Short mmCIF file of C-alpha atoms and ligand atoms in Angstrom, two decimals:
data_model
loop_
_atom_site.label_atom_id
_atom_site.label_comp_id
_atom_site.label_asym_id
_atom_site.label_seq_id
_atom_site.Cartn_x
_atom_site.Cartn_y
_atom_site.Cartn_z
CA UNK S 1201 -32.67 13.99 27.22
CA UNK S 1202 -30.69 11.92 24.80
CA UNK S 1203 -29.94 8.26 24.69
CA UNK S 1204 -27.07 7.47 23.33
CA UNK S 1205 -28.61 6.12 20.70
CA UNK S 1206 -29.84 9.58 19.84
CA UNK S 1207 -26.52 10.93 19.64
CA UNK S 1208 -25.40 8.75 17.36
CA UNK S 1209 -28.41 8.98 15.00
CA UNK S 1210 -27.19 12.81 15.35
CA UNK S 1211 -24.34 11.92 12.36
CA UNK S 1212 -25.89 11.34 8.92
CA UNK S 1213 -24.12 8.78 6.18
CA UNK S 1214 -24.35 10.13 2.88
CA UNK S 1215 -23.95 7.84 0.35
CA UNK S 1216 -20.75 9.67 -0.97
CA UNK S 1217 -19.42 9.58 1.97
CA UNK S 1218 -19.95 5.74 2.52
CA UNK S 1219 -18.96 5.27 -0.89
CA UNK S 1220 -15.52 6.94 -0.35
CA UNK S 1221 -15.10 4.78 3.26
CA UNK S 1222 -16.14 1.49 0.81
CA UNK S 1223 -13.75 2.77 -1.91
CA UNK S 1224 -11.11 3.64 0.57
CA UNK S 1225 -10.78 0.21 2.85
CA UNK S 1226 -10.71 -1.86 -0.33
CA UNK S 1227 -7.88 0.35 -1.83
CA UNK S 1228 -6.01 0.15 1.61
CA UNK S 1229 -6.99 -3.54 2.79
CA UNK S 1230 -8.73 -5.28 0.20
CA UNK S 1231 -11.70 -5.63 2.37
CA UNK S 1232 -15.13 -5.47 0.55
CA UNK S 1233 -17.55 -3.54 2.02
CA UNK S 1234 -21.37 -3.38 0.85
CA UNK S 1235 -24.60 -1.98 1.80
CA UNK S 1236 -25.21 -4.55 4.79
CA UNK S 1237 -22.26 -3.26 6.28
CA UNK S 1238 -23.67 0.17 6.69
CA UNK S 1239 -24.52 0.35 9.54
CA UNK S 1240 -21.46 -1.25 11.18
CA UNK S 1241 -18.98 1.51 9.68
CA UNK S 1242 -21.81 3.86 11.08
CA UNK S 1243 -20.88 2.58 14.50
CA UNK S 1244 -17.57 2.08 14.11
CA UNK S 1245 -15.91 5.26 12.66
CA UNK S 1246 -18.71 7.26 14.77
CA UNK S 1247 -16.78 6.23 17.56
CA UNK S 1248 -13.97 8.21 16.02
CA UNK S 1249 -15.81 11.01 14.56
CA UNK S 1250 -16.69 12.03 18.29
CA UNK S 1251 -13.33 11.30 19.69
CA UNK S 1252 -12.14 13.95 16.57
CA UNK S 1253 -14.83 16.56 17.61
CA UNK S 1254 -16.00 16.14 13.96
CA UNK S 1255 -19.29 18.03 12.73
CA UNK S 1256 -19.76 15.47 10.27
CA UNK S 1257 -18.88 12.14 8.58
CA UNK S 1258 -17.64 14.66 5.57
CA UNK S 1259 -15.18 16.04 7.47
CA UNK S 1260 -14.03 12.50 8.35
CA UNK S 1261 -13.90 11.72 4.54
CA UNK S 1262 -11.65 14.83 4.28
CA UNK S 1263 -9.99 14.24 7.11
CA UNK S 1264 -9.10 10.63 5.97
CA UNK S 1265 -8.27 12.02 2.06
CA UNK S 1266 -6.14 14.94 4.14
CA UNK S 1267 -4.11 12.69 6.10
CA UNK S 1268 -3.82 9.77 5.98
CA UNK S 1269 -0.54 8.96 7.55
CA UNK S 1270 -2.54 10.27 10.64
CA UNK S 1271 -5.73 8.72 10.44
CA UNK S 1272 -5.23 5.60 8.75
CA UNK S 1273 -4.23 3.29 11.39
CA UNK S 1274 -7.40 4.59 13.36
CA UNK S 1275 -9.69 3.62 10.77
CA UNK S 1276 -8.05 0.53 9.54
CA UNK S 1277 -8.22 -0.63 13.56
CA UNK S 1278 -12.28 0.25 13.78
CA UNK S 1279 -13.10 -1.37 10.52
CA UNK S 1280 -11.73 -4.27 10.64
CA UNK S 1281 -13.76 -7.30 12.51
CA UNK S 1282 -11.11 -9.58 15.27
CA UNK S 1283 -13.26 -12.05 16.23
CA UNK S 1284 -11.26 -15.18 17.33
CA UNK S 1285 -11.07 -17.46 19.83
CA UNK S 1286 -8.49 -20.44 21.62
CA UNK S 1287 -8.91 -23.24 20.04
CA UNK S 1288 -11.39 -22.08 17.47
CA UNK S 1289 -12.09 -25.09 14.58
CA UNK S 1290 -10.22 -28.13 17.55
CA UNK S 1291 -10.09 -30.08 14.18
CA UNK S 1292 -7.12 -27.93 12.50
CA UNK S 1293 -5.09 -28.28 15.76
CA UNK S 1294 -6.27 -32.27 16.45
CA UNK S 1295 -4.67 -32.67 12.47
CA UNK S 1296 -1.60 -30.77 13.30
CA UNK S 1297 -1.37 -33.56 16.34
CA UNK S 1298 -2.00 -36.44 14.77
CA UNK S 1299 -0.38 -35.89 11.46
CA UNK S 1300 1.03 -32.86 10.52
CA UNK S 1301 4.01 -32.71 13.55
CA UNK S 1302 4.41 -36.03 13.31
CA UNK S 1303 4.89 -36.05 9.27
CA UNK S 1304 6.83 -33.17 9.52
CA UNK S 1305 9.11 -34.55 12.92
CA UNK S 1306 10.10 -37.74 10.60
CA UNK S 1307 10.97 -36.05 7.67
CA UNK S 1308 12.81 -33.38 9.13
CA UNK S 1309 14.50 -35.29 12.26
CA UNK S 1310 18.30 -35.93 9.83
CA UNK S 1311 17.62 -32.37 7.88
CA UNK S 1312 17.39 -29.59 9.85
CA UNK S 1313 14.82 -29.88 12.43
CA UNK S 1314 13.17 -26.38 11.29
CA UNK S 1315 9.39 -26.16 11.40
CA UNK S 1316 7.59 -22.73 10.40
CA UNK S 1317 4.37 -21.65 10.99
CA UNK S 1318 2.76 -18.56 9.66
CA UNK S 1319 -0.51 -17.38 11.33
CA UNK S 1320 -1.73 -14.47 8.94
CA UNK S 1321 -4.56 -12.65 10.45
CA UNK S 1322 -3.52 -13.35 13.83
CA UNK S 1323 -5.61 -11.00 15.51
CA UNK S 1324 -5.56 -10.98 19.01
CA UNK S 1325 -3.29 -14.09 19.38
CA UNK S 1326 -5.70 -16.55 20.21
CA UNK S 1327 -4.55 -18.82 16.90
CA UNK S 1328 -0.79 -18.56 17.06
CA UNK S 1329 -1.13 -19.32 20.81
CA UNK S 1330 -3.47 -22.32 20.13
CA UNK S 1331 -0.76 -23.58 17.46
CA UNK S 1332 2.27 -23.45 20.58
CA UNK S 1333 0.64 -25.10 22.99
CA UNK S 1334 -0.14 -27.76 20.34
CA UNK S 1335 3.28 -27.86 19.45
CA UNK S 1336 4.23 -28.12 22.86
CA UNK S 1337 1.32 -30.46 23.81
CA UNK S 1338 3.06 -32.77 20.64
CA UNK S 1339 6.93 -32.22 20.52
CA UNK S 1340 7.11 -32.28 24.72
CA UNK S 1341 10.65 -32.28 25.84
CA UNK S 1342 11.70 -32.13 22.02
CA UNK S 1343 10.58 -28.83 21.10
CA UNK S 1344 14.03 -27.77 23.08
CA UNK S 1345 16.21 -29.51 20.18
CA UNK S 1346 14.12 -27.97 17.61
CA UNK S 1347 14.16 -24.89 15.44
CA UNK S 1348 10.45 -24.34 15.27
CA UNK S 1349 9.07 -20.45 15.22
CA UNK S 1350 5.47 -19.18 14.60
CA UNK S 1351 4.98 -15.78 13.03
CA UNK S 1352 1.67 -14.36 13.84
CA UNK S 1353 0.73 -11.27 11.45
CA UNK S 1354 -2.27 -8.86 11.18
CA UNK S 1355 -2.77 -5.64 9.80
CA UNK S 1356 -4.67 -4.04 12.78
CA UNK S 1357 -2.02 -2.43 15.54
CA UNK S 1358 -4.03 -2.99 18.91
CA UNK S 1359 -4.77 -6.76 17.98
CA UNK S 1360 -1.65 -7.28 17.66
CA UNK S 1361 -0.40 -5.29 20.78
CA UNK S 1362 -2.87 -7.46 22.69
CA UNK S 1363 -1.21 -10.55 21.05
CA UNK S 1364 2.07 -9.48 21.86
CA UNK S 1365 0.73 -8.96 25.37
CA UNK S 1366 -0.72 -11.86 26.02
CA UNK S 1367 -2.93 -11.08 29.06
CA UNK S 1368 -6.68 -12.55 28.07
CA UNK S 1369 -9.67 -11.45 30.30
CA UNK S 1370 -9.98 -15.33 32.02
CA UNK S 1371 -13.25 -15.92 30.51
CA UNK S 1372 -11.71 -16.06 27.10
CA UNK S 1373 -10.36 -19.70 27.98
CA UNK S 1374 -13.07 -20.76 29.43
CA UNK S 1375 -13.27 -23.88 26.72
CA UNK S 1376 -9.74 -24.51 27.10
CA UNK S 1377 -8.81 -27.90 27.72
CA UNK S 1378 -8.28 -27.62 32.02
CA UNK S 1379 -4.54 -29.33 31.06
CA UNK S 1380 -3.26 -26.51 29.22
CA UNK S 1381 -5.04 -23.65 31.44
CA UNK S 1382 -3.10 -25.10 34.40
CA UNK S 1383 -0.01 -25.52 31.93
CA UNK S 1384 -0.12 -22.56 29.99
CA UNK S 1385 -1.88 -19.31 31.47
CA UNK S 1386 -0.88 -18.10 34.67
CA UNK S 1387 -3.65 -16.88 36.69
CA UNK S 1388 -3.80 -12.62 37.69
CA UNK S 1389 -3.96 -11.09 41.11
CA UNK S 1390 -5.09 -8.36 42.65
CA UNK S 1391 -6.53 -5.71 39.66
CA UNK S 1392 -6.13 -8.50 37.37
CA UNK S 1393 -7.87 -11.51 39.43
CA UNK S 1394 -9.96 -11.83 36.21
CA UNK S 1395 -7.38 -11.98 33.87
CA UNK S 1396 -4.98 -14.50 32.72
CA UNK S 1397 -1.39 -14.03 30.87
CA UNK S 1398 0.00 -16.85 28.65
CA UNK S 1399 3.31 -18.54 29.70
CA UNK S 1400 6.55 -17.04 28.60
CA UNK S 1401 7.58 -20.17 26.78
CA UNK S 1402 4.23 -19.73 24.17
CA UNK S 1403 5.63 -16.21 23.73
CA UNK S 1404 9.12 -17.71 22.83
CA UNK S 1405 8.11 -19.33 20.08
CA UNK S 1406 5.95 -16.13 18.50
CA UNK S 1407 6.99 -13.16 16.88
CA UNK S 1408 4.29 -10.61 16.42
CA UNK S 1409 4.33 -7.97 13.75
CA UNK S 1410 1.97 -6.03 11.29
CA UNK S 1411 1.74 -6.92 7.94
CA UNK S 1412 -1.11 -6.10 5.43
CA UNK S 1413 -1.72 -9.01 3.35
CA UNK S 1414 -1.80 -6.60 0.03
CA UNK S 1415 1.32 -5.84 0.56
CA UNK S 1416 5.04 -7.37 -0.11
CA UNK S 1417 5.90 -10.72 2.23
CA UNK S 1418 8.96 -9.90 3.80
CA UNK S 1419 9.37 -13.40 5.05
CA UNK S 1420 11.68 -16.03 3.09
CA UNK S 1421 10.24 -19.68 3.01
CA UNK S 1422 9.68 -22.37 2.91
CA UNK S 1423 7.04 -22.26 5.26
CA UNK S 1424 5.52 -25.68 6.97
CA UNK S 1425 1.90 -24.41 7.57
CA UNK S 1426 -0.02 -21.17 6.76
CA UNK S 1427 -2.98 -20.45 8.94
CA UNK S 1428 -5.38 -18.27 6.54
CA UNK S 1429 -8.08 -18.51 8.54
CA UNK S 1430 -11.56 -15.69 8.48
CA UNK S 1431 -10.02 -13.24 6.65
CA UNK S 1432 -10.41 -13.70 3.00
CA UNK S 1433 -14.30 -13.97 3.59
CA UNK S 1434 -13.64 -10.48 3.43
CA UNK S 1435 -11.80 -10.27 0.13
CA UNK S 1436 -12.85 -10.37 -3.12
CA UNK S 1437 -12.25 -13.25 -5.72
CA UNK S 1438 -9.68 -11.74 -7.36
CA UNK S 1439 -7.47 -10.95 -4.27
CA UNK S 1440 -8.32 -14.29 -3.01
CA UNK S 1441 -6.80 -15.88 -5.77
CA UNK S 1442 -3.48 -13.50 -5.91
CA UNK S 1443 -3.12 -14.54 -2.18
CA UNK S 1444 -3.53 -18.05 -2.61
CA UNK S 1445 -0.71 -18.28 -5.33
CA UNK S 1446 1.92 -15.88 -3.07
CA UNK S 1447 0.69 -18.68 0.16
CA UNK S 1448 1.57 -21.31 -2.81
CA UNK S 1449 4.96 -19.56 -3.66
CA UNK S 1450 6.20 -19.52 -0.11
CA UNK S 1451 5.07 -22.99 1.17
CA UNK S 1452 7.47 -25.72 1.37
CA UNK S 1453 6.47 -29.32 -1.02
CA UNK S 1454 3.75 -30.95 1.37
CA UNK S 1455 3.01 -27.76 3.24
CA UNK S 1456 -0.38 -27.18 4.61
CA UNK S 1457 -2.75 -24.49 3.63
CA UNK S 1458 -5.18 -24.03 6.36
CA UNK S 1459 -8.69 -21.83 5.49
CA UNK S 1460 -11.79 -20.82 7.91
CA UNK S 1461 -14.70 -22.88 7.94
CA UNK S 1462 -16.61 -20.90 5.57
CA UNK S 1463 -13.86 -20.68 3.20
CA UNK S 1464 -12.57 -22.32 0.09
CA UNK S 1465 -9.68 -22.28 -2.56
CA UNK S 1466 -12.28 -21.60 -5.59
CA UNK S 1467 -9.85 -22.12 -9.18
CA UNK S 1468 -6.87 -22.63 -6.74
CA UNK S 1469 -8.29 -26.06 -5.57
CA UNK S 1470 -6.59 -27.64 -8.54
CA UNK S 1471 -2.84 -26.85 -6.94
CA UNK S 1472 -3.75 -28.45 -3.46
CA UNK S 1473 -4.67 -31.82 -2.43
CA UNK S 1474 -7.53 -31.75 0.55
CA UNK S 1475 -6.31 -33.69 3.07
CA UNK S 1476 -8.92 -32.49 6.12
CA UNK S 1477 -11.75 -29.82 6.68
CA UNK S 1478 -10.33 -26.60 5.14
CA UNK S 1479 -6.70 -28.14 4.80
CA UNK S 1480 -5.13 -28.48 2.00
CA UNK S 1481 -1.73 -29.65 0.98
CA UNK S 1482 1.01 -28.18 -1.58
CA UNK S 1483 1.78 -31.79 -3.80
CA UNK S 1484 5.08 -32.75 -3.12
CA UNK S 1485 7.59 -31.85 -6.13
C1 LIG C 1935 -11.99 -12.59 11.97
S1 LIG C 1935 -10.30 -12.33 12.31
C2 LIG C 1935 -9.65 -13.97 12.16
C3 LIG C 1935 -8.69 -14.32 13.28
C4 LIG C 1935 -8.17 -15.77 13.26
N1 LIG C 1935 -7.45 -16.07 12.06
C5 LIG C 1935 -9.30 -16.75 13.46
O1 LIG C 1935 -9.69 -17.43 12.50
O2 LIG C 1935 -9.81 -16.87 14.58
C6 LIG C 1935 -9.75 -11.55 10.79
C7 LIG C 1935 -8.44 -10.78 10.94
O3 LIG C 1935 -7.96 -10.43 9.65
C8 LIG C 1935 -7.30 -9.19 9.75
N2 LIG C 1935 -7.19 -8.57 8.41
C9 LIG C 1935 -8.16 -8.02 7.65
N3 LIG C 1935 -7.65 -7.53 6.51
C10 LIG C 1935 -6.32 -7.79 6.54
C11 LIG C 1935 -5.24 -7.52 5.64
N4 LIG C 1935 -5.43 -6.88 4.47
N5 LIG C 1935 -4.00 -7.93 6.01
C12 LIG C 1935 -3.80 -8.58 7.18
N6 LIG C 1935 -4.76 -8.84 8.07
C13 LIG C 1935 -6.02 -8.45 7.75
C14 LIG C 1935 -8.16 -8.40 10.72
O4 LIG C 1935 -7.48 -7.33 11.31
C15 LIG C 1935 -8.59 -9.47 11.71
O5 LIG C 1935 -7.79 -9.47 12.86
#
């Protein structure tokens, strides 16, 4: 008999082969893989190998090197890690409450009232959801006069479909603040008693779409406030720092700059003021 467990131990990773699957994601998504991560791509693209009917992880390689307008989006979905949640870090949303909307509802009240968020690794849609309810939660009856729009980007497809979605298994908001669950997710029946799907007014304010942060920004600014949040953990210094000057570019004087808890601005810190945990402000000009 074998476990599954056997089965998968049935697929050997050369190191060429791992090598070429390092080499490739960092070409493709800047993401830095090393040797700890070995075994997760093991489990992750053997997932694929099997669904491919693949001997081996060579012909993967080859497969990958073969076609990649095929297999690319595949591999880019498996390797890449989505974990988010509602809410996740309270403190960046409590300082959008208490200062940011407010700051930015003065200043902008006689000019425009246009407020825009960028969420940039987006994932699954927790973040740019947690942002519209707290710009709902702050603006109230407002937000209806207002030209405020949150784009929520990511470079993996099926977190974004999921996003776009919005249906959340109901256990995913279990920390959410009872006000908003009653306000803000409507509750599933039937096959999806367990489930829970985001109001239509959240979805609104969101546009979803892929965009790999490598690439070109086909947004104009200025921007308000860029969510960068657990994603350039995963990046190396040097693409850190290109990224943090194209987030400079494209934020408006006094925007906000908002990183992951683990995460810092390294040379860039001399361009931003820190104003909170992992905020940071572009100085006014
Ligand atoms: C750990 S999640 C962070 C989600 C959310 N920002 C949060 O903090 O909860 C990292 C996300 O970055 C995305 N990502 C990784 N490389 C990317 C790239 N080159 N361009 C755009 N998104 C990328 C992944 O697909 C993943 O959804």
């Amino acid at each position: 008999m074998t476990t599954t467990l056997d089965r998968d131990k049935s697929f050997t990773l050369a190191d060429a082969d791992f090598n070429f699957i390092c080499e490739y994601v960092y070409d493709s998504a800047g993401i830095v893989l090393n040797a700890s991560k070995r075994e997760m791509v093991y489990r992750r693209l053997t997932r694929i190998i099997r669904e491919r009917k693949l001997p081996t992880f060579s012909a993967y390689c080859q497969l990958l090197k073969t076609k990649p307008e095929q297999e690319q989006t595949y591999f880019i979905n498996a390797i890449t890690t989505n974990l988010t949640s509602f809410f996740r870090e309270q403190h960046h949303f409590d300082f959008m409450k208490q200062h940011e909307l407010p700051r930015l509802m003065k200043a902008k009240a006689n000019n425009g009232k246009r407020i825009r968020i960028w969420s940039s690794a987006s994932s699954t849609g927790e973040e740019p959801y947690s942002i519209a309810i707290t710009l709902f939660d702050t603006l109230k009856d407002k937000l209806n006069n207002w030209n405020v729009k949150i784009l929520a980007t990511d470079i993996d497809s099926n977190v974004l479909a999921t996003g776009k979605a919005g249906i959340y298994e109901e256990r995913r908001i279990e920390d959410v603040p009872l006000k908003f669950k009653k306000e803000y997710f409507q509750q599933g029946t039937n096959d999806n008693a367990d489930k829970v799907k985001v109001d239509k007014r959240l979805q609104k304010l969101i546009t979803f779409k892929q965009l790999n942060l490598l690439h070109e920004w086909p947004m104009k600014g200025p921007l308000d406030i860029i969510f960068c949040r657990n994603v350039i953990i995963y990046f190396d210094k040097a693409t850190q720092q290109d990224l943090f000057e194209r987030y400079y570019d494209l934020l408006a004087p006094g925007g906000l700059l908002i990183l992951g808890h683990s995460e810092n601005l390294g040379q860039y810190n001399q361009y931003f003021e820190n104003v909170g945990r992992t905020i940071f402000r572009k100085p006014m000009e």
